[in-house]
Short mmCIF file of C-alpha atoms and ligand atoms in Angstrom, two decimals:
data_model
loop_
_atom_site.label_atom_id
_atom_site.label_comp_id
_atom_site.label_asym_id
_atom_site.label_seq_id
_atom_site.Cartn_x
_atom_site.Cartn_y
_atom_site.Cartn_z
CA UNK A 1 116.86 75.32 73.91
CA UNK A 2 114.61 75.24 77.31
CA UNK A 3 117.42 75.27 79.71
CA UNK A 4 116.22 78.59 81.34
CA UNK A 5 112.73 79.91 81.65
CA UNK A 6 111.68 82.53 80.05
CA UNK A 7 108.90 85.12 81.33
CA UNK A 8 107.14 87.70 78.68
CA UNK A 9 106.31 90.74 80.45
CA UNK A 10 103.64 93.34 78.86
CA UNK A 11 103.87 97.28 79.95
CA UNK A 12 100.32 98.22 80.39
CA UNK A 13 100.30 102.04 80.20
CA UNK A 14 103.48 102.30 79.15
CA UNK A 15 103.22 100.92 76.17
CA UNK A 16 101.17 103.99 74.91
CA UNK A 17 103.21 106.60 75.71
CA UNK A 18 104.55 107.17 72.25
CA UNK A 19 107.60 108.94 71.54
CA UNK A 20 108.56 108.57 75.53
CA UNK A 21 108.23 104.58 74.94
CA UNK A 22 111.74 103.74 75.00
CA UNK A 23 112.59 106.04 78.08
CA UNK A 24 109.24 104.48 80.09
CA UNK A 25 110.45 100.77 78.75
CA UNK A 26 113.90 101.20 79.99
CA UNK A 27 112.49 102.37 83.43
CA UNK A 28 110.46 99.39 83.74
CA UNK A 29 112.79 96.96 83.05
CA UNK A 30 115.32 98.72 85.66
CA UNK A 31 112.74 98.63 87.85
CA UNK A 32 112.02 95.04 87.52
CA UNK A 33 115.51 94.20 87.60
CA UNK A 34 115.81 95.88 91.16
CA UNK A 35 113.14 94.25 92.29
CA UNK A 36 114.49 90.51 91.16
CA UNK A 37 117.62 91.16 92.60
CA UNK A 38 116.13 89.80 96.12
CA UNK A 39 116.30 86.58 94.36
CA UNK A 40 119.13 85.97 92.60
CA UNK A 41 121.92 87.89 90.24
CA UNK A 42 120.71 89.96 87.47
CA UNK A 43 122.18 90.65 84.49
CA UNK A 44 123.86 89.37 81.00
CA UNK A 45 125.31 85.67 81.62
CA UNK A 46 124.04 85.77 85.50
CA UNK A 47 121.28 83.86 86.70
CA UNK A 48 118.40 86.18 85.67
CA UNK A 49 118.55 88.51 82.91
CA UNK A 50 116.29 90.96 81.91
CA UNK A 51 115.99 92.81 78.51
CA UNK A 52 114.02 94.43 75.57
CA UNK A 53 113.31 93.12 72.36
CA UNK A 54 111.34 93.76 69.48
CA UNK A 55 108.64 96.11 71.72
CA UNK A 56 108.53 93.39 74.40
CA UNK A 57 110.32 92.97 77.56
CA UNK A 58 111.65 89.15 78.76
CA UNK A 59 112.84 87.88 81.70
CA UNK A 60 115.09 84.77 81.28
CA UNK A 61 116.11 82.72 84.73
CA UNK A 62 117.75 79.51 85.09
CA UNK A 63 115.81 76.60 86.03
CA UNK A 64 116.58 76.02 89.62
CA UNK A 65 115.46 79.22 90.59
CA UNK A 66 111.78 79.24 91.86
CA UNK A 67 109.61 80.63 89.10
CA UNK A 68 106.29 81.55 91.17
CA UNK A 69 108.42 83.52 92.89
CA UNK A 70 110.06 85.00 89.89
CA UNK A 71 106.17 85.90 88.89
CA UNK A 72 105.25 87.39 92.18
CA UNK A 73 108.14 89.81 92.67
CA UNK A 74 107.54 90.83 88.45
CA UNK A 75 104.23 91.35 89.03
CA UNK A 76 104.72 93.68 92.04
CA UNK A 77 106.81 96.67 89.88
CA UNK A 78 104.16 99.25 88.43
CA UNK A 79 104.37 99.63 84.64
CA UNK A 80 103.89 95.63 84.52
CA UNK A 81 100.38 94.50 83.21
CA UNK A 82 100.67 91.13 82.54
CA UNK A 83 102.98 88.43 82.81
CA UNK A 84 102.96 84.86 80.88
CA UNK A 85 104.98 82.11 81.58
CA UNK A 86 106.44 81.21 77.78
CA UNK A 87 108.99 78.52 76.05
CA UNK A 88 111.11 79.83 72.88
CA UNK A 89 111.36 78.03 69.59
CA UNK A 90 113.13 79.09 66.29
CA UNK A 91 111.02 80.52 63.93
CA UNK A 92 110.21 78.26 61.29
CA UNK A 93 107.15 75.91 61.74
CA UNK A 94 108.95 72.56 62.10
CA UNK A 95 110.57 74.15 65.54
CA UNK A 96 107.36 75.67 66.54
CA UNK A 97 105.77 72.86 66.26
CA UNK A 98 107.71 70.47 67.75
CA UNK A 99 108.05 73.26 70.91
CA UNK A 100 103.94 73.21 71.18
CA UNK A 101 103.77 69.41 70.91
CA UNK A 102 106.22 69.27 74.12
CA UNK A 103 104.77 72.21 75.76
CA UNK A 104 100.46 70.16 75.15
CA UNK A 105 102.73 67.02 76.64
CA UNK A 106 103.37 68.88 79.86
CA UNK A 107 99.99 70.29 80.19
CA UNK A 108 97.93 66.93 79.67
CA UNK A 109 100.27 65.55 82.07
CA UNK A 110 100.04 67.97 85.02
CA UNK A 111 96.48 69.18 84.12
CA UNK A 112 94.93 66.75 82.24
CA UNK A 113 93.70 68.87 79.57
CA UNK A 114 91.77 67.20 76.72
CA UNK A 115 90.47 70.17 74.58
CA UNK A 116 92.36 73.16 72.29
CA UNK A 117 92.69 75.85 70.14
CA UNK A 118 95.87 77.81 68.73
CA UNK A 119 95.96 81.20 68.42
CA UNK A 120 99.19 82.45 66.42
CA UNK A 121 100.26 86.15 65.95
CA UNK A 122 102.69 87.41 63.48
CA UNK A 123 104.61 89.92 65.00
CA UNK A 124 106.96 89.53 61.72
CA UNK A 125 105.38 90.01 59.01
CA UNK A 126 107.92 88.85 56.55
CA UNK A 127 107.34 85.23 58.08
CA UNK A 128 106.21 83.80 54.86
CA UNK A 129 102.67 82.08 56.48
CA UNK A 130 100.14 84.03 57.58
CA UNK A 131 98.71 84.31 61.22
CA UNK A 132 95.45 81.86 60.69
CA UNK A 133 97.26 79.78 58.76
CA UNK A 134 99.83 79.01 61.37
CA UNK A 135 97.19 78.42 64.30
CA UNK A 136 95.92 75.89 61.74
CA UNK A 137 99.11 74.11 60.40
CA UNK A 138 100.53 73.96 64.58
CA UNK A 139 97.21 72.55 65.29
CA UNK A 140 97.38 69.86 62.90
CA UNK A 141 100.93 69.16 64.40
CA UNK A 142 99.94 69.40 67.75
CA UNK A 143 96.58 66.76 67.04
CA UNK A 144 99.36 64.49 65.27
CA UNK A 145 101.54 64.79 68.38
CA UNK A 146 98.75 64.57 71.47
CA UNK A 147 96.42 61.73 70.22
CA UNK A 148 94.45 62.91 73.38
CA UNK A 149 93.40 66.27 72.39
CA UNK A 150 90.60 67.67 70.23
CA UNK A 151 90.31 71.01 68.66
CA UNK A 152 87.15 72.77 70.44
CA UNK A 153 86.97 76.55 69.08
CA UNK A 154 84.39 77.53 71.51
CA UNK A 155 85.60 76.53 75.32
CA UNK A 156 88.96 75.16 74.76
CA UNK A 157 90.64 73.81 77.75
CA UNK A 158 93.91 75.48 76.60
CA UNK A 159 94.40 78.55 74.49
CA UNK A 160 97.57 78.03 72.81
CA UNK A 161 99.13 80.76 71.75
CA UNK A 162 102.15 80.94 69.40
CA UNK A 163 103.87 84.15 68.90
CA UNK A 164 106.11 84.38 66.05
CA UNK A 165 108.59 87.22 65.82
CA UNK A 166 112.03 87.68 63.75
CA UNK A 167 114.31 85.08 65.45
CA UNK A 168 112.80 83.18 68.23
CA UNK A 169 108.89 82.39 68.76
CA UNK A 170 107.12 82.07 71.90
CA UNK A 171 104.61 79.95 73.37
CA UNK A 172 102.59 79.90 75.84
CA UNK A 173 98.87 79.74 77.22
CA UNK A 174 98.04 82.18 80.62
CA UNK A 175 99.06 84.98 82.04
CA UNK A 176 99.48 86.57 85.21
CA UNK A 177 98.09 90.29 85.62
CA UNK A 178 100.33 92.63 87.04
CA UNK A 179 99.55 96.12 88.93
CA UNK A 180 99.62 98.38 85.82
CA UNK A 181 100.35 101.74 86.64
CA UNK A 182 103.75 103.48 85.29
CA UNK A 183 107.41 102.79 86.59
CA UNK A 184 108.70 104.60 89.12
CA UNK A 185 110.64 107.38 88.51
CA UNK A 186 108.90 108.49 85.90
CA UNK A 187 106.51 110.99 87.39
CA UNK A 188 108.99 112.98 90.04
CA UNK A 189 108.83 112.75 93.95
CA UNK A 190 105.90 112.69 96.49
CA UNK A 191 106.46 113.66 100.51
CA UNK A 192 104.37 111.72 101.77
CA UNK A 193 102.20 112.20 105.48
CA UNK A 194 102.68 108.91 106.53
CA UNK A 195 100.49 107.54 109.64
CA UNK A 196 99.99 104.29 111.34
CA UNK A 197 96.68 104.32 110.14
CA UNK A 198 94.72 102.58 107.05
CA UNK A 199 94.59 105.51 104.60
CA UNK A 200 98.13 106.99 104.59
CA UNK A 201 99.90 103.79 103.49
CA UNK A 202 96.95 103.07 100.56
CA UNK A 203 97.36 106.86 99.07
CA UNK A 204 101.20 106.60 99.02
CA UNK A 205 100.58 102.94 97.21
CA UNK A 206 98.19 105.13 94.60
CA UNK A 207 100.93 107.62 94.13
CA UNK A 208 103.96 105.64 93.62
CA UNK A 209 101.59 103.02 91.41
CA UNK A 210 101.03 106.77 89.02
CA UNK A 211 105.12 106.56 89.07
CA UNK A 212 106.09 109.01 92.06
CA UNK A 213 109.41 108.19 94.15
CA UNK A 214 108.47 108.02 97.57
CA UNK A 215 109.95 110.22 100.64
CA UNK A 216 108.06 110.04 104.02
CA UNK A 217 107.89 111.99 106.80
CA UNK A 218 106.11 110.54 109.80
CA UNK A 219 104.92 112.43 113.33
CA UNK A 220 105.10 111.70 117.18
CA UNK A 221 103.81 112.68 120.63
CA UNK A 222 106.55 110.57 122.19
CA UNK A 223 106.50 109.77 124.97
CA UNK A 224 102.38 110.06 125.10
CA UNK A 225 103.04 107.84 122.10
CA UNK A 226 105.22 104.82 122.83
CA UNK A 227 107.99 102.97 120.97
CA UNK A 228 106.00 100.04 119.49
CA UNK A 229 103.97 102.54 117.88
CA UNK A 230 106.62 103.90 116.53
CA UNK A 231 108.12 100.29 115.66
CA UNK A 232 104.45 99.66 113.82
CA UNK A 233 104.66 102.70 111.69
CA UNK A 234 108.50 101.47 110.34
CA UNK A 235 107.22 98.11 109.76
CA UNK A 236 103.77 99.66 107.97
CA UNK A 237 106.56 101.66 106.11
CA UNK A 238 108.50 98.50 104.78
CA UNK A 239 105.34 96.80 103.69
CA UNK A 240 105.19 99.65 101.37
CA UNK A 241 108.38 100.21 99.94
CA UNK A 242 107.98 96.61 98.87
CA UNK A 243 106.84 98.46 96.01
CA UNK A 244 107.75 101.46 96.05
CA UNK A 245 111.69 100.47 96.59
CA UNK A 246 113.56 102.17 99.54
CA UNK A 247 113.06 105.50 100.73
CA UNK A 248 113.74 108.00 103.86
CA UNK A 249 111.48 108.72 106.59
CA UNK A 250 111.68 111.92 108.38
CA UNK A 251 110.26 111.15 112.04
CA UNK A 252 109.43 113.89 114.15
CA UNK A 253 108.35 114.28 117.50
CA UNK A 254 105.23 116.78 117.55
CA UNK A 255 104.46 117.14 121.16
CA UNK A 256 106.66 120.72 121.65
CA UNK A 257 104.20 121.85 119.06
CA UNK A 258 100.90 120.30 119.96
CA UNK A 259 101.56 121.70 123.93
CA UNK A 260 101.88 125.27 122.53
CA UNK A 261 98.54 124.92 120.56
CA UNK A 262 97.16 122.62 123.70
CA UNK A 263 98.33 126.30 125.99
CA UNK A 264 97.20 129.08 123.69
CA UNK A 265 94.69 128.07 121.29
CA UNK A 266 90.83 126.70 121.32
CA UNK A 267 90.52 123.20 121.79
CA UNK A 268 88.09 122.78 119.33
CA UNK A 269 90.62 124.12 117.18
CA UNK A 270 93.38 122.14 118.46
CA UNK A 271 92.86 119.27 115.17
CA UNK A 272 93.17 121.96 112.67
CA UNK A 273 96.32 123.36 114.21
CA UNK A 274 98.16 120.00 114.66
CA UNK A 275 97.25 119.52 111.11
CA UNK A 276 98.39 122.84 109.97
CA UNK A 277 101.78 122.16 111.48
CA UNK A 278 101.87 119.19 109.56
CA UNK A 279 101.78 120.25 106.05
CA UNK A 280 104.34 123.00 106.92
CA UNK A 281 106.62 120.96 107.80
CA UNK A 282 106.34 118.35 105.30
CA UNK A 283 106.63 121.46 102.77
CA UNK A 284 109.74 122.20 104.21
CA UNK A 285 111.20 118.76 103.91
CA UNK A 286 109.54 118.09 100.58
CA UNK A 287 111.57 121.69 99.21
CA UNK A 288 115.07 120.02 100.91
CA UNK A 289 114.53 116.73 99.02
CA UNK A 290 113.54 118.05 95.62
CA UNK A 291 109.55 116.31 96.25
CA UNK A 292 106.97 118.26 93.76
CA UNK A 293 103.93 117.09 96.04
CA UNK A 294 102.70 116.30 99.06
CA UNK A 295 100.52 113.21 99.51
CA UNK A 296 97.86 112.60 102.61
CA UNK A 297 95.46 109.93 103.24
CA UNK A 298 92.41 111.94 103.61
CA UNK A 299 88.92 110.80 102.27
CA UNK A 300 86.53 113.81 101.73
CA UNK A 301 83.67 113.57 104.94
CA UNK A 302 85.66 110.45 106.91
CA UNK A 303 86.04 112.54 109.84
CA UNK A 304 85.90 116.05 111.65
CA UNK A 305 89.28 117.33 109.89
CA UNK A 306 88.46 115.81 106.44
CA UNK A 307 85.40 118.34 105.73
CA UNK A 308 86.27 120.16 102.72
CA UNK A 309 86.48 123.18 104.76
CA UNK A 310 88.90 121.46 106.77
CA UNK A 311 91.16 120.49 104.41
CA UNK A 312 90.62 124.31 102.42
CA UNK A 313 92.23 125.62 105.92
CA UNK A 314 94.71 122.91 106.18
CA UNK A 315 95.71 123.05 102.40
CA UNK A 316 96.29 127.20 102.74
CA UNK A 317 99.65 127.02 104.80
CA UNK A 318 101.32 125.39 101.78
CA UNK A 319 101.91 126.28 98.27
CA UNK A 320 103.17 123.03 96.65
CA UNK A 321 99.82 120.83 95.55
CA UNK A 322 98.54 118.17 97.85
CA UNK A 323 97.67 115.35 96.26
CA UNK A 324 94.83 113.00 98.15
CA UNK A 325 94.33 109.95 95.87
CA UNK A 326 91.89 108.59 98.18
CA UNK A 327 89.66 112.21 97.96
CA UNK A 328 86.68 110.28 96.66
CA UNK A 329 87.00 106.55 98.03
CA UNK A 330 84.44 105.18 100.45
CA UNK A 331 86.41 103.43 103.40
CA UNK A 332 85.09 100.25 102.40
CA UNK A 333 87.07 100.01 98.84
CA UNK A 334 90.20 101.91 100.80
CA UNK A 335 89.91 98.95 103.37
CA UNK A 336 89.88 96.70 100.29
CA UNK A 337 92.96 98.02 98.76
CA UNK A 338 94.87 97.98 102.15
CA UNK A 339 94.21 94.13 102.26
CA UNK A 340 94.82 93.52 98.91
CA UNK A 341 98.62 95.45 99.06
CA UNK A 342 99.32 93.84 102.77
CA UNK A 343 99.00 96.96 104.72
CA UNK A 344 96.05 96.26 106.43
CA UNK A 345 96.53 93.96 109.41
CA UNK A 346 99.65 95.93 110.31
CA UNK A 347 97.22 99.18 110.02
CA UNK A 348 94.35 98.23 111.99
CA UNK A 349 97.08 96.90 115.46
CA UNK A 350 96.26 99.16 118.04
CA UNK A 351 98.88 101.53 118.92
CA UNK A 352 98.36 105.35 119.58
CA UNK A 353 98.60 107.64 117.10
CA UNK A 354 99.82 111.47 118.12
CA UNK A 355 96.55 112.75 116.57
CA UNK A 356 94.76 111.11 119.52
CA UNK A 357 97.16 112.47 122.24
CA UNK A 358 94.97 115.72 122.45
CA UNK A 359 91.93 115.16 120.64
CA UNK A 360 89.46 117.73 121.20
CA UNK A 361 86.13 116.57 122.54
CA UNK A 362 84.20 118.63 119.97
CA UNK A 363 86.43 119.44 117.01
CA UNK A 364 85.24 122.31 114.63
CA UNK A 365 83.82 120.46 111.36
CA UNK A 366 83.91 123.96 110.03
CA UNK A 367 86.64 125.92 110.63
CA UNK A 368 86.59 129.62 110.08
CA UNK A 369 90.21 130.57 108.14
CA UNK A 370 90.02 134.33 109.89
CA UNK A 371 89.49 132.14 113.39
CA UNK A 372 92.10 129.56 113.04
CA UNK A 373 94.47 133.02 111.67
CA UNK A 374 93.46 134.51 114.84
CA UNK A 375 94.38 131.81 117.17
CA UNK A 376 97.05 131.08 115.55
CA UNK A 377 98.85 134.39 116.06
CA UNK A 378 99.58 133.56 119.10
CA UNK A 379 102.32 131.14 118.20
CA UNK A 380 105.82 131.33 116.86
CA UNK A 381 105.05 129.58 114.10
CA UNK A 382 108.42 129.63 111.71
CA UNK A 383 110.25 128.50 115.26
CA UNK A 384 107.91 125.89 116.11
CA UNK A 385 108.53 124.34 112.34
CA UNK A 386 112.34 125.02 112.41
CA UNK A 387 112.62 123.19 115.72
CA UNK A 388 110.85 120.11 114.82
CA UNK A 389 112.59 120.07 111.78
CA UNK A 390 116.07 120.45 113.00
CA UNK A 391 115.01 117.68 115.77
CA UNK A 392 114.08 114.89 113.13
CA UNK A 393 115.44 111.74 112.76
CA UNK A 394 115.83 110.25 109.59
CA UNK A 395 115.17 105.88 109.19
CA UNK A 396 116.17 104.30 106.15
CA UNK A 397 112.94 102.06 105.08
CA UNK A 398 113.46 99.05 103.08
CA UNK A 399 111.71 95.81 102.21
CA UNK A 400 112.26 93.52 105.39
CA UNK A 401 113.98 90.68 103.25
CA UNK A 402 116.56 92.96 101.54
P1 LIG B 1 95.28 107.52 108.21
O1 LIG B 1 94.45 106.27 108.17
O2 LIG B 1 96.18 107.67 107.05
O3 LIG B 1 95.94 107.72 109.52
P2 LIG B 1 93.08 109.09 109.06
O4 LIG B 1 91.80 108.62 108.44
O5 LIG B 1 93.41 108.67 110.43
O6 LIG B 1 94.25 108.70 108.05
P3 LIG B 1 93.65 111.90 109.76
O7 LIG B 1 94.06 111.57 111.12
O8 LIG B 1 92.69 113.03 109.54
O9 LIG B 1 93.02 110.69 108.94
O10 LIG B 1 94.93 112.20 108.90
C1 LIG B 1 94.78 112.59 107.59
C2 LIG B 1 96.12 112.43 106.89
O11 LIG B 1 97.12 113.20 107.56
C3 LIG B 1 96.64 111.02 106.93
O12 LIG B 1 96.11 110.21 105.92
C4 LIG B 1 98.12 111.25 106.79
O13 LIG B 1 98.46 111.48 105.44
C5 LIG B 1 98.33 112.51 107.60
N1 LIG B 1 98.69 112.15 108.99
C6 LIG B 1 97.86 111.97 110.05
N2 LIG B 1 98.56 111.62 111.14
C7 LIG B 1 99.86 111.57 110.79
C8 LIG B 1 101.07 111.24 111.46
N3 LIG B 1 101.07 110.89 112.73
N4 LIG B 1 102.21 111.30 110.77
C9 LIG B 1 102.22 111.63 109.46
N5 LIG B 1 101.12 111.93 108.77
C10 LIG B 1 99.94 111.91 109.41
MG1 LIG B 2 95.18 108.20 111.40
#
């Protein structure tokens, strides 16, 4: 019956979501099933298949196929919360406990446990024997089959557990947290401002992990910004659709705007302007691709444009919301996150970033709104936008190993 192994996969979140359940479950497990297809071919009858069943999702994949790695790429799709490694047996007792005998075999032999408990959960309840009375009668079977092993109820070395449902029953012992979150798809589309910096990639993460389909759009001084930054920011961009699954990048090239602000406008304005131009663009390209948000990397205070006046003046040149997961993070735990979702060494390589190009000396930490209007008058602003959008180029981002 153990030809193939068999993974149980938990939905955290989406497990509560009530009447919605079978829509969010049915997202998840396409999800996951994208994401395993890296590996090897999913479906019915193919090497990995992936399905639903009585309220929990499995994963089934033939033996030669490398499990860890079946774990690590399961573990990566939001919605999961926890993954555990199982083997099946019938449902009767006999079967079950034959299964758990094998399964304490393999553990004394590659971990030389010597101490257990059972833990069995009826997820039937018309199996005739109740849930303690199971753990005790697979125990007994288990003692009878391991001479090695005591029963220790306090600080076992192995938690069995023994999970009988209608059918088949399950066993296992650990389990492998996943990201949480909700599957993609399930909460619309973000544009998101994507740098080459730390915070940009970690708020897009925060979105997509919330269930947000990803669209970028990323900006350029080129050629006071260079090709290998450019390079940096694709690669920083295919770190992150690791999770978030492919998506499009809008890149365009902000210089014809930034010289216009550079020639007519304060320079201690010249931040707030750049960013201005920013979020008016990404509106536009968020309203083309059907996005509901936009999504930026700011942390309230971090810097001179990130005051929350700042960010009231940047934030008025757009209508659709502006979401800023990372609004009340210290850098420290957004420095965290980066490492812990692989963005951060590619982050921190030091390329320049067209924010830099023409950084004023003394940017305004306060900007006036009537001030920056003011200024701002001065420009063509709808032709500025329309030209940078009708310059863009559009890159296809995708994990690296696709
Ligand atoms: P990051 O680490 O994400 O670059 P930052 O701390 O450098 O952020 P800012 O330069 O003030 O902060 O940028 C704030 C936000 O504006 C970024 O998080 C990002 O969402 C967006 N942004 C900044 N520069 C660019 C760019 N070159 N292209 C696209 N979006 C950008
Ligand atoms: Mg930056």
């Amino acid at each position: 019956m153990n030809e193939k192994n068999i993974l149980i996969v938990r939905a955290g979140e989406v497990a509560l979501k009530g009447m919605n359940k079978p829509y969010f479950e049915r997202m998840l497990v396409d999800r996951i099933k994208a994401n395993l297809k890296k590996i090897s071919e999913v479906g019915k009858d193919k090497n990995i298949d992936i399905y639903r069943h009585e309220g929990l999702i499995y994963v089934k994949a033939v033996k030669d196929l490398d499990i860890d790695e079946i774990i690590r790429e399961t573990i990566k799709v939001f919605g999961v919360a926890s993954v555990s490694k199982a083997v099946e047996a019938e449902s009767n007792l006999d079967a079950i406990g034959a299964e758990a005998v094998r399964y304490m075999k393999g553990l004394i032999e590659s971990k030389g446990i010597k101490t257990f408990k059972v833990e069995a959960k009826r997820a039937d309840k018309n199996f005739p024997v109740k849930s303690p009375e199971i753990g005790r009668i697979i125990g007994a079977k288990v003692l009878v089959g391991c001479k090695v092993l005591k029963v220790d109820v306090h600080d076992p070395d192995v938690l069995l557990k023994v999970d009988v449902r209608h059918d088949v029953s399950y066993i296992y012992d650990s389990k492998v947290n996943g990201l949480g979150g909700l599957p993609l798809g399930t909460n619309g589309k973000g544009m998101t401002l994507l740098s080459g910096g730390i915070d940009s990639p970690v708020a897009t993460w925060m979105m997509a992990k919330r269930g947000m389909m990803i669209e970028a759009v990323h900006y350029h001084s080129y050629p006071y910004t260079s090709d290998r930054a450019r390079e940096k920011v694709i690669e920083l961009a295919q770190i992150v659709s690791q999770y978030t699954g492919k998506f499009r990048m809008h890149v365009i090239n902000l210089l014809p705007i930034q010289e216009e602000i550079v020639k007519n406008c304060p320079e201690e304005e010249t931040t707030i302007h750049v960013r201005r131009f920013m979020m008016r663009i990404a509106e536009k390209l968020a309203k083309e691709s059907d996005c509901q948000a936009l999504i930026t990397g700011e942390d309230l205070g971090q810097v001179a444009s990130q005051t929350a006046e700042a960010l009231v003046v940047t934030d008025s040149v757009v209508s659709m919301p502006v979401f800023r997961p990372l609004i009340g993070m210290d850098k420290i735990e957004i420095m965290d996150r980066a490492q812990e979702i692989g963005t951060y060494e590619k982050s921190i390589e030091p390329y320049e970033d067209c924010c830099t190009v023409f950084l004023p000396k003394h940017p305004a930490t306060k900007p006036r709104l009537e001030k920056i209007l003011e200024s701002e008058a001065r420009l063509d602003v709808d032709a500025l936008v329309d030209k940078a959008v009708a310059s863009q180029e559009i890159v296809m981002i995708k994990p690296e190993d696709m």
